[in-house]
Short mmCIF file of C-alpha atoms in Angstrom, two decimals:
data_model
loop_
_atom_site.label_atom_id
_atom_site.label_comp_id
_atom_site.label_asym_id
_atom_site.label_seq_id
_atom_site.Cartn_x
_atom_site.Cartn_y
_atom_site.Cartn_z
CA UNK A 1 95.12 113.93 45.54
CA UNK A 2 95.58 112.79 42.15
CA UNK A 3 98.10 115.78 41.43
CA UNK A 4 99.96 114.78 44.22
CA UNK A 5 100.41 111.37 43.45
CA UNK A 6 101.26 112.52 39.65
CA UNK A 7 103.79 115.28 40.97
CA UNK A 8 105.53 111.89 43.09
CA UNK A 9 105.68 109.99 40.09
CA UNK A 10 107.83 112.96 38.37
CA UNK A 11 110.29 113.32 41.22
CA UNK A 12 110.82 109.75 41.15
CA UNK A 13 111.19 109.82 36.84
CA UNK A 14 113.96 112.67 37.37
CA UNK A 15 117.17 110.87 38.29
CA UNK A 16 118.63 113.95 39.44
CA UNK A 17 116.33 114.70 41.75
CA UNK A 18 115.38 111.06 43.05
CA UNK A 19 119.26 110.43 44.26
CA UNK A 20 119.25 114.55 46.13
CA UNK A 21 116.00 112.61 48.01
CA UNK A 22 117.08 109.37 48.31
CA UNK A 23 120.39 110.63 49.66
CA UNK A 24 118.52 113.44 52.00
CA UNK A 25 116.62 110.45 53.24
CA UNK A 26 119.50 108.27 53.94
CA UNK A 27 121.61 110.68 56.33
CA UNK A 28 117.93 111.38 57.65
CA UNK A 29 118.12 108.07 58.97
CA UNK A 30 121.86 107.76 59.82
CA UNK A 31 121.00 110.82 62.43
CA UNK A 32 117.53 109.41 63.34
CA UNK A 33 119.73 105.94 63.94
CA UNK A 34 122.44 107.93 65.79
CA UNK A 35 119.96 109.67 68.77
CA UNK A 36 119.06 106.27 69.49
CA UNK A 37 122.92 105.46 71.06
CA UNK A 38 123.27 106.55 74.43
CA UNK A 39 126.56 107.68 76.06
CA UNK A 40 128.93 104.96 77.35
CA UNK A 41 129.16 105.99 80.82
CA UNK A 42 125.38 105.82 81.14
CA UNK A 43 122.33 103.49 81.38
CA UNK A 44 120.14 104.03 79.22
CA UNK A 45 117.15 102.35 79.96
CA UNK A 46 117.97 104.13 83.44
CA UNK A 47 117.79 107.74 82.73
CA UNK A 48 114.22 107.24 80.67
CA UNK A 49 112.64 106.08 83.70
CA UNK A 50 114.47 108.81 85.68
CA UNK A 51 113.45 111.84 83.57
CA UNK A 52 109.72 110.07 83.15
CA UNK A 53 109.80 110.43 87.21
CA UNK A 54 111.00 114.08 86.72
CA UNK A 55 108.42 115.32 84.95
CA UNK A 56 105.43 113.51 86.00
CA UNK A 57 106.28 115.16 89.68
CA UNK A 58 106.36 118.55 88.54
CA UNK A 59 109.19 119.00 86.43
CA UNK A 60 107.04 119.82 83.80
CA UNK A 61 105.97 123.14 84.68
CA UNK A 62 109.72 123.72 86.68
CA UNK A 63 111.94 123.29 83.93
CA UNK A 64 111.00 120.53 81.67
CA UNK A 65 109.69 122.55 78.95
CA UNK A 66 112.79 123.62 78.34
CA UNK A 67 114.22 120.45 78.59
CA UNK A 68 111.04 119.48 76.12
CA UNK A 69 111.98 121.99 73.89
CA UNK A 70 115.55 120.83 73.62
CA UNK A 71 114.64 117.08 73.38
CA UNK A 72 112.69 118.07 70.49
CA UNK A 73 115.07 119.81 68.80
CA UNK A 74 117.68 116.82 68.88
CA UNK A 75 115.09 114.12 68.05
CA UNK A 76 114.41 113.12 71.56
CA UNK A 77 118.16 112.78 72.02
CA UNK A 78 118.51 115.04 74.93
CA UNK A 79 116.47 113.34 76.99
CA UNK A 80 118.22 109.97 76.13
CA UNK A 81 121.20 111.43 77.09
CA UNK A 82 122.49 110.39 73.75
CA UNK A 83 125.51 110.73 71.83
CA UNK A 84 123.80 113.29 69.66
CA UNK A 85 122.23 114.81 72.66
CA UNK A 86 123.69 118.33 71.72
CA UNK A 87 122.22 118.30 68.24
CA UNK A 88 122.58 121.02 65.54
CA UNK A 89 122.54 123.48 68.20
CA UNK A 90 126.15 124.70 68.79
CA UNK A 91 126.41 125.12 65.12
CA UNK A 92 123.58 127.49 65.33
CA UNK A 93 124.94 129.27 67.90
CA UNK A 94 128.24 129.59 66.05
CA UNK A 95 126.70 130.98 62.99
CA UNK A 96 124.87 133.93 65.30
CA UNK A 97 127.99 134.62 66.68
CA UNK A 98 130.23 134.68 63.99
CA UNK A 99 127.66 136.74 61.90
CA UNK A 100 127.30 139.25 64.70
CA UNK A 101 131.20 139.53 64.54
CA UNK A 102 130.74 140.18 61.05
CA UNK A 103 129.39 143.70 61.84
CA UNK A 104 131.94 144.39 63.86
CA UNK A 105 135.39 143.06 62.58
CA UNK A 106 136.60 144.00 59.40
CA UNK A 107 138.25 141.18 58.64
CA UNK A 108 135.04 138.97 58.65
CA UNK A 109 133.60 142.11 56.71
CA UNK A 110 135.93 141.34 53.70
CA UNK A 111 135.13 137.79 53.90
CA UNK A 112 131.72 138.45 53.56
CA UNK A 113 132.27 139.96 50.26
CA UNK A 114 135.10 137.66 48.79
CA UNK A 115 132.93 135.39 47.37
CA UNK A 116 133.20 131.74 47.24
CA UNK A 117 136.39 131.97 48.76
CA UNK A 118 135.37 133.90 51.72
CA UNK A 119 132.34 132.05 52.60
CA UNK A 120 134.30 128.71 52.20
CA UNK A 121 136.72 130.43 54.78
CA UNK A 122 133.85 131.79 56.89
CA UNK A 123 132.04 128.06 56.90
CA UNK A 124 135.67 126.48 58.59
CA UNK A 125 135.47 129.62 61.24
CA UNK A 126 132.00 128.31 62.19
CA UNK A 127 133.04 124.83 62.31
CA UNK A 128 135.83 125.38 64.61
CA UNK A 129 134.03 127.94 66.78
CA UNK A 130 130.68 125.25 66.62
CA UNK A 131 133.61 122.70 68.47
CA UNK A 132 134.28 125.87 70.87
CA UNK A 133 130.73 125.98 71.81
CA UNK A 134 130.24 122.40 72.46
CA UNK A 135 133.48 122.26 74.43
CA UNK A 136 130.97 124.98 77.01
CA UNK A 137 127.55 123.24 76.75
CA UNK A 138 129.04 119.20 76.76
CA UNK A 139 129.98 119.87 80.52
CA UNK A 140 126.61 121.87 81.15
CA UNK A 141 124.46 119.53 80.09
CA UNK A 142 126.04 116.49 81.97
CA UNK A 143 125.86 118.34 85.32
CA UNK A 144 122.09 119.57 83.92
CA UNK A 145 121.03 115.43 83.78
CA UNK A 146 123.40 115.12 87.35
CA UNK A 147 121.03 117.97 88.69
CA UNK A 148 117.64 115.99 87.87
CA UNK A 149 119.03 112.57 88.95
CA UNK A 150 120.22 113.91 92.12
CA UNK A 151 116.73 113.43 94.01
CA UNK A 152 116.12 110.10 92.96
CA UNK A 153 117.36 106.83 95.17
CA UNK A 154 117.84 105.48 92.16
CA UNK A 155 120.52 108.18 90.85
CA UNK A 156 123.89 106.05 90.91
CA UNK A 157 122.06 103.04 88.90
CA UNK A 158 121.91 105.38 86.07
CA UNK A 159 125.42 105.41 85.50
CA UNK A 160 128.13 102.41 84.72
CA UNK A 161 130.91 104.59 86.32
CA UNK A 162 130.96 107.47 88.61
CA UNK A 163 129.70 110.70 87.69
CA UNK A 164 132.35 112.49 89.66
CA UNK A 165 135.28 110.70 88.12
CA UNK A 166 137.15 111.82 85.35
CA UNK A 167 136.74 108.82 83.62
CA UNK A 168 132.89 109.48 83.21
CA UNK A 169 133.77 113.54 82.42
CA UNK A 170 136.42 113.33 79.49
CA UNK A 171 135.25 110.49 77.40
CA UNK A 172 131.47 111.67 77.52
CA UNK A 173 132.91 115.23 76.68
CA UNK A 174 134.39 114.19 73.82
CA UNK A 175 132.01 112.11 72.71
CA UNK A 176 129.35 115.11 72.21
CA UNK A 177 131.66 116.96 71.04
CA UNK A 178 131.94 114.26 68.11
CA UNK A 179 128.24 113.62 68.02
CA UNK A 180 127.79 117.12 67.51
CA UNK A 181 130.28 117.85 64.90
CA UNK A 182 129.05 114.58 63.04
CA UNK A 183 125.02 116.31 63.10
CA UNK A 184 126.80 119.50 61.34
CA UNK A 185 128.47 117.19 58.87
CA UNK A 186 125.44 115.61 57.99
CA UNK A 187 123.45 119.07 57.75
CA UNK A 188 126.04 120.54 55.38
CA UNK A 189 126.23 116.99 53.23
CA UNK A 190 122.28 117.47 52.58
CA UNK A 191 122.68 120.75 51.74
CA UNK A 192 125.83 120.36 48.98
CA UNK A 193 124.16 117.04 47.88
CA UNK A 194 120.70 116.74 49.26
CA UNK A 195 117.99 118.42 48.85
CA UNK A 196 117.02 121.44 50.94
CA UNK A 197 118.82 123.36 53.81
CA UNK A 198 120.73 120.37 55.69
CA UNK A 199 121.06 122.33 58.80
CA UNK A 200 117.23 123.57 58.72
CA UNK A 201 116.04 119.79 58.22
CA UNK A 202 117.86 117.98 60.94
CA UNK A 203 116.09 120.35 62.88
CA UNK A 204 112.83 119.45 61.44
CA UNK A 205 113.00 116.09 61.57
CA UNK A 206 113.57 116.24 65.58
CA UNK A 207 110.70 118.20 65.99
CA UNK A 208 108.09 115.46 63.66
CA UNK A 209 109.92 112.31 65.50
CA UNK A 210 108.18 113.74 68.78
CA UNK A 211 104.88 114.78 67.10
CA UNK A 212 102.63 111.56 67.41
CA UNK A 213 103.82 110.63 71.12
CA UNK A 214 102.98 114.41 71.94
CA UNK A 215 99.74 113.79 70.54
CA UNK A 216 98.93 110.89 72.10
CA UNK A 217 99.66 112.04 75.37
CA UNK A 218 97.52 114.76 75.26
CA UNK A 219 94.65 113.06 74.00
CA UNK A 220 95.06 110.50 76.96
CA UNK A 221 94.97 113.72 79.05
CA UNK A 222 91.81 115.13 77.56
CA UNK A 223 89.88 111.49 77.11
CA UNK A 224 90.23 111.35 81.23
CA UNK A 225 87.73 114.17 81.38
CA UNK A 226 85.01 112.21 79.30
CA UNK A 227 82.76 113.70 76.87
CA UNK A 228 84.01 117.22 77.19
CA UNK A 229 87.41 116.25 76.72
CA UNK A 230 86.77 114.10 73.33
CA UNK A 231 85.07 117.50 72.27
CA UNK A 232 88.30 119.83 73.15
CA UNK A 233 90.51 117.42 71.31
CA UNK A 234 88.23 118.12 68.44
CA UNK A 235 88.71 121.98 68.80
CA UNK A 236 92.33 121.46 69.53
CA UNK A 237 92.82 120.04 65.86
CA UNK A 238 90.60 122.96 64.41
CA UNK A 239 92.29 125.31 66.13
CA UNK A 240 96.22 123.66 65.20
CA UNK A 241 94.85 123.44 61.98
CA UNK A 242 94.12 127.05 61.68
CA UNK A 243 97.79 128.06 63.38
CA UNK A 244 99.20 125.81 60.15
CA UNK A 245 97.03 127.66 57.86
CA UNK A 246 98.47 130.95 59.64
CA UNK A 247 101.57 130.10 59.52
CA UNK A 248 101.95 128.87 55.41
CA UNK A 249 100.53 132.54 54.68
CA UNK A 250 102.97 134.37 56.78
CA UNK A 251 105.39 131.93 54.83
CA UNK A 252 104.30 132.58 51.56
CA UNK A 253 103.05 136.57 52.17
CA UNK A 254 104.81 139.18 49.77
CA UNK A 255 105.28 143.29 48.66
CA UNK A 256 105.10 142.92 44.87
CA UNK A 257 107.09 146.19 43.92
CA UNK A 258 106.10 147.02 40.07
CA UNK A 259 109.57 147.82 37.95
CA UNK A 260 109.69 148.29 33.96
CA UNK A 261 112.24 147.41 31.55
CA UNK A 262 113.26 148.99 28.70
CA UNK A 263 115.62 148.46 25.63
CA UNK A 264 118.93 150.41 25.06
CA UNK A 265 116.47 151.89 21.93
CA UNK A 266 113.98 152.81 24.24
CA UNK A 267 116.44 154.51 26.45
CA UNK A 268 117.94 156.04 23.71
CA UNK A 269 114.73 157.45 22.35
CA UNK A 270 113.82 158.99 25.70
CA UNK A 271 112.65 156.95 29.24
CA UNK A 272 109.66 158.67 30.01
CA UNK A 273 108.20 158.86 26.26
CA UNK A 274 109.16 155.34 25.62
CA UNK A 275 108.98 153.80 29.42
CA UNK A 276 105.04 152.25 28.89
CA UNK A 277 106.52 149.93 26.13
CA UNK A 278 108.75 148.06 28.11
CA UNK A 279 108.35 144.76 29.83
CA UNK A 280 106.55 144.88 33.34
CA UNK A 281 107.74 142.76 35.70
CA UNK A 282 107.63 142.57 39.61
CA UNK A 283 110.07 142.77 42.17
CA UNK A 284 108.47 140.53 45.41
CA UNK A 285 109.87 140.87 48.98
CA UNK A 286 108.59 138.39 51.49
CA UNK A 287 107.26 139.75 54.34
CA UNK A 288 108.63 137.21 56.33
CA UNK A 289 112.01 137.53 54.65
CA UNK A 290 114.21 135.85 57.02
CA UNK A 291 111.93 133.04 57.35
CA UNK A 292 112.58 130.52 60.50
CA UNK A 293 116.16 131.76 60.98
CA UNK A 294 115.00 134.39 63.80
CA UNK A 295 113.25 131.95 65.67
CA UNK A 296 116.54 129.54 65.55
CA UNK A 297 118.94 131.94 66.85
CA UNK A 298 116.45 133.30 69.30
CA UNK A 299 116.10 129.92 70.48
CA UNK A 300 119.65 129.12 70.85
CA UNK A 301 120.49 132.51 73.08
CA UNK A 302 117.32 131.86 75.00
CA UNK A 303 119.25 128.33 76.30
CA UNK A 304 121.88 130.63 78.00
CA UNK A 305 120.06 131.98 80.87
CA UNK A 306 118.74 128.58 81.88
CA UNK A 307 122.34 126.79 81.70
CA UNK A 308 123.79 129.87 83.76
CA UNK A 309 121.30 128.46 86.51
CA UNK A 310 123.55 125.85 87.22
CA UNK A 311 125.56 128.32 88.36
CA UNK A 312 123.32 130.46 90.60
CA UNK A 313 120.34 128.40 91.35
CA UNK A 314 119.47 131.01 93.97
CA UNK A 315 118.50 133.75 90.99
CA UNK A 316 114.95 133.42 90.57
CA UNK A 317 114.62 135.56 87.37
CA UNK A 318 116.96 133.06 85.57
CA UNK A 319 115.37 130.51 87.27
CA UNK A 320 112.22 131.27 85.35
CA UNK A 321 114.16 130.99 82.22
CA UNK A 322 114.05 127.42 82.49
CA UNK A 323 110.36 127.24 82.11
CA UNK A 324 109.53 127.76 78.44
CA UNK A 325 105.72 128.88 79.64
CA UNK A 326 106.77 131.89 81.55
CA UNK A 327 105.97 135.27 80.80
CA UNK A 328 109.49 136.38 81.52
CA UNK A 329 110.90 133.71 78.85
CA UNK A 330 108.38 134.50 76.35
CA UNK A 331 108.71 138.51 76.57
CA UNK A 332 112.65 138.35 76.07
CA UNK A 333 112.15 135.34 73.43
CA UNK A 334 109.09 137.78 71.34
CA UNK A 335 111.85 140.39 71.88
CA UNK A 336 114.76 139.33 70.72
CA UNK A 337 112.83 137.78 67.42
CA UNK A 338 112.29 140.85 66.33
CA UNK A 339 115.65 141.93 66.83
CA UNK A 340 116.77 138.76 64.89
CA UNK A 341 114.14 139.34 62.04
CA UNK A 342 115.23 143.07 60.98
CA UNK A 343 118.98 141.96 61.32
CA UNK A 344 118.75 138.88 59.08
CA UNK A 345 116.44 140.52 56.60
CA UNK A 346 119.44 142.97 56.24
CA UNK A 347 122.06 140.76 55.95
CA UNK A 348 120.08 138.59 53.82
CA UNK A 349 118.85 140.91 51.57
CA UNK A 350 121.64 143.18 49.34
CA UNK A 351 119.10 146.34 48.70
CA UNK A 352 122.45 148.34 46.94
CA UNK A 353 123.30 145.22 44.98
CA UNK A 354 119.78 144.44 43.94
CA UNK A 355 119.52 148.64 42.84
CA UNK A 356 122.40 148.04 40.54
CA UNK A 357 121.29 145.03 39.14
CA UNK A 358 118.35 146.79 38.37
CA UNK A 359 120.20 149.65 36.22
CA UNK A 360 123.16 147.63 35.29
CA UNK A 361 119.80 145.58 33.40
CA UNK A 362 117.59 148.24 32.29
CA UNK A 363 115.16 148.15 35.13
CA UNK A 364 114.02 150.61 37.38
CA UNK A 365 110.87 151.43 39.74
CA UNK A 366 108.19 154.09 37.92
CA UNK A 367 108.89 157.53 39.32
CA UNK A 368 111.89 156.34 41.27
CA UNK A 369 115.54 157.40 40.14
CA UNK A 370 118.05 154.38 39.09
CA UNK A 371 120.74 153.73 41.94
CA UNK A 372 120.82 154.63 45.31
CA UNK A 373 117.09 155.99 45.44
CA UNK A 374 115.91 152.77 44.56
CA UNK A 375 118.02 151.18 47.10
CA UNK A 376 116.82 153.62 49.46
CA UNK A 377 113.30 152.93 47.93
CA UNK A 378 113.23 149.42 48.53
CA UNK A 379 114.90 149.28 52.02
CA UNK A 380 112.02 151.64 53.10
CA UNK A 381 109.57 149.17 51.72
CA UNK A 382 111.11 146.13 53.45
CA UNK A 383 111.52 147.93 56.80
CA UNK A 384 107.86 148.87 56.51
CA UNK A 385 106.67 144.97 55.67
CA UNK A 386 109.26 143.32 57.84
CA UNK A 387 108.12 144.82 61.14
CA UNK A 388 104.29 143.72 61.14
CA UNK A 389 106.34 140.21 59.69
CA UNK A 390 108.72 140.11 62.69
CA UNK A 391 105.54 140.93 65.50
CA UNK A 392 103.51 138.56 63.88
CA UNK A 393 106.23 135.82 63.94
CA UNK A 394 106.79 136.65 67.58
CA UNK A 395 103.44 136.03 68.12
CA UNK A 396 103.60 132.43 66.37
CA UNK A 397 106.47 131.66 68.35
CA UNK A 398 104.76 132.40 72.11
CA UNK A 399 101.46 131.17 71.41
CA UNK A 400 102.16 127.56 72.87
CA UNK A 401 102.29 129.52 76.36
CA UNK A 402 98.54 130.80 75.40
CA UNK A 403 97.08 127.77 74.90
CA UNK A 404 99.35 125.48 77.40
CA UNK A 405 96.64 125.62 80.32
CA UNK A 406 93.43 126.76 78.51
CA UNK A 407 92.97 124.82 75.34
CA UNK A 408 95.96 122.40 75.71
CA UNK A 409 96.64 120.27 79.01
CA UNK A 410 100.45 119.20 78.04
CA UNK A 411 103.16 120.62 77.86
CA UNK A 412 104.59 118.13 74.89
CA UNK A 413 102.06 118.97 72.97
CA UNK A 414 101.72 122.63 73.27
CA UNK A 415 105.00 123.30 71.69
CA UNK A 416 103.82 122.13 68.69
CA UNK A 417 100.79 124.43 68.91
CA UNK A 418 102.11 126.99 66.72
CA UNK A 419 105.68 128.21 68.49
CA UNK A 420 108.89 127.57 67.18
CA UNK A 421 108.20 123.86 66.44
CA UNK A 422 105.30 124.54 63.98
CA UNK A 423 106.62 127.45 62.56
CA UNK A 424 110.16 125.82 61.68
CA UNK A 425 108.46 122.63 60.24
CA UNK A 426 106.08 124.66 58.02
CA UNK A 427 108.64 127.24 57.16
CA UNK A 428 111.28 124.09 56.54
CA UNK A 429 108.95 122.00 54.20
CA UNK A 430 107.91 125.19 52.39
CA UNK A 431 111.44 125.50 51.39
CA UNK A 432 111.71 122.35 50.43
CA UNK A 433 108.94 121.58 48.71
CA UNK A 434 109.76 125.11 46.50
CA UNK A 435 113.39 123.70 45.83
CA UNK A 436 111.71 120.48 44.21
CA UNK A 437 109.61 122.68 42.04
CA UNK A 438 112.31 124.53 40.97
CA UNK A 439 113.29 121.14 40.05
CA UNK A 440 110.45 119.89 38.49
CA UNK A 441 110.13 123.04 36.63
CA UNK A 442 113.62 123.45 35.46
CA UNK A 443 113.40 119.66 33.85
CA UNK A 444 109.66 121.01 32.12
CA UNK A 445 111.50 123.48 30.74
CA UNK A 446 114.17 121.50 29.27
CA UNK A 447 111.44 119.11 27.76
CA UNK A 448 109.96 122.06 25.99
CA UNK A 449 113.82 122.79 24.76
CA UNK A 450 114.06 119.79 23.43
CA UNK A 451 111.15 119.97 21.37
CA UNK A 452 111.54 122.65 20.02
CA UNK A 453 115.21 121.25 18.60
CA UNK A 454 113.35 118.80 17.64
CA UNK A 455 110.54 120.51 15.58
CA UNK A 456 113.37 122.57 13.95
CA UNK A 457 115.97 119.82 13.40
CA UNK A 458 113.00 118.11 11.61
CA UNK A 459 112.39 120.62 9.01
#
């Protein structure tokens, strides 16, 4: 504890880094202050007593875990039918689309490769196509809230104007339109002048806001069965405990791949007589390389079956889509994770760039030619650690269906019990908290610099 407290004390004594935290705080706040502000056309106070009568009749188990799982995503602003109510979420969609068309289109191909340049021009693709995407889901989720208000005597008291008029349709679609492209503004302002990923921690922060309510909820469940409930929430914490625990070493879990370095003398004087004296170093690929990106995209295709229900409410195998807990959403979500793990870990990861690096430098892997052996080499390697990485992910991300029913009794809180919540939050802070020690250990080793310029100057 006392190393914590010490390691607070130096990020607040580095100005640099204190204004990236102070500022990711700020627009932390300006989004957590923004999911609060509920559409124009709509009462507020209204739909939260609605959607309260919408799950506690059943909507839980028919529907409202997906409607959890988006709440949670946007803060609680789905539910709240906010102007933020979309989130981050069409900008993640954008990015999976426009990086799948980057396998397929040459001219995103070339962009790819450009540089700055082209990933400057890629970034205003996504934004536009992010406004594309919420021009589809800003009129699916208003008829999705319509849908669950529709039972309810009380259904034309949540709104100040009528649902079915066009002056309730276009300004509300524009508005979360807005309040969406504002959330990806903020993201990408942490990002250039925050600390962290912007997108990543908007994200994060949404899940944590519902944390302690989900808690609390299920502890009120378990305390109703007396003793024996006090005694599961007791396991429950073990158990969530161990799931965190799980998750940090699939975060942190790496393939150290030996290489050697030798001099232009060395190399001169022979590679194999000389090759023991040179520098050995590692080369570490994370098993879990792609990190909490699969889980995102997989997320945000696994919204489209449920939406398409509004369509064809008759189809009961999309209808099951809309319950996060079934088997059928948790076999196609598990699936396409995997697919999303070995496609971002090669996207992600430049094998053929990191081989030439390697020889342009001196380096190679012992008994492994220079160029594209070793990038053969190493892609082996990371297909062989990525697929145990991208099954044991999967199972992170289903778990919550485990547990919802045998060790947990809500639905709330089981999302956090492992799944995608946990697993982005731990995978989120671990970046985070690296890019401060880079920090921190970047400013040590200017302190040492100085010193040393010191010392010398001095003599």
């Amino acid at each position: 504890m006392k190393e914590f407290f010490r390691t607070l004390k130096s990020i607040w004594d580095l100005k640099e880094l204190r204004e990236k935290v102070l500022f990711t705080l700020g627009l932390i706040l300006v989004y957590r202050f923004a999911s609060y502000i509920s559409l124009p056309a709509i009462n507020m106070t209204q739909v939260g007593s609605l959607l309260e009568q919408y799950r506690s009749q059943g909507g839980s188990k028919q529907g409202a875990g997906l409607l959890g799982l988006l709440s949670s995503f946007t803060g609680g602003a789905f539910s709240r039918a906010s102007v933020m109510a979309l989130g981050i979420m069409p900008y993640i969609s954008a990015s999976i689309i426009v990086q799948l068309m980057g396998m397929a289109i040459p001219y995103l191909q070339k962009l790819q490769k450009d540089g700055e340049s082209g990933r400057n021009t890629l970034n205003q693709i996504t934004r536009w196509l992010t406004i594309a995407v919420c021009l589809v889901q800003a009129p699916s989720y208003l008829t999705s809230i319509r849908t669950i208000f529709l039972p309810y005597e009380q259904f034309h008291q949540a709104y100040y104007v009528s649902p079915d008029s066009f002056m309730f349709w276009f300004p509300s679609i524009v508005i979360l339109v807005a309040g969406s492209v504002f959330a990806m503004w903020l993201g990408e302002k942490i990002t250039d002048k925050g600390i962290g990923n912007g997108i990543s921690i908007l994200i994060m922060v949404g899940i944590l806001a519902d944390l302690p309510a989900a808690f609390l909820q299920e502890v009120s469940a378990q305390t109703g069965k007396g003793g024996l409930g006090n005694v599961m929430i007791l396991v429950e914490v073990l158990f969530w405990m161990l799931v965190v625990l799980l998750a940090i070493i699939l975060s942190v879990a790496v393939r150290k791949i030996p290489i050697q370095y030798v001099s232009k003398a060395q190399a001169r004087g022979g590679i194999n007589r000389n090759l023991m004296q040179g520098a050995r170093q590692w080369i570490p690929l994370k098993v879990n390389a792609a990190g909490v990106m699969p889980i995102i995209f997989a997320q945000a295709l696994m919204f489209i079956p449920g939406l398409l229900t509004n369509f064809d409410e008759s189809n009961v195998f999309l209808a099951s889509f809309k319950n996060v807990f079934s088997w059928q959403y948790n076999l196609v979500f598990a699936f396409l994770i995997i697919l999303f793990t070995f496609f971002y870990t090669a996207i992600s990861i430049p094998v053929n760039q990191m081989a030439d690096d390697l020889k342009r430098n001196g380096g190679l892997i012992p008994k492994v030619r220079p160029g594209k052996e070793t990038a053969s080499y190493i892609d082996d390697i990371l297909s062989k650690i990525t697929l145990p990485g991208s099954i044991f992910l999967a199972t992170f991300a289903v778990l919550p269906a485990v547990v919802y029913g045998t060790i947990v009794q809500t639905d709330r809180f089981a999302l956090f019990f492992g799944g995608t919540s946990l697993l982005i939050m731990v995978g989120v802070i671990m970046d985070t908290v690296q890019q401060i020690n880079t920090y921190l250990l970047n400013r040590h080793y200017d302190g040492l610099m100085q010193s040393k310029l010191s010392r010398t100057s001095g003599l």
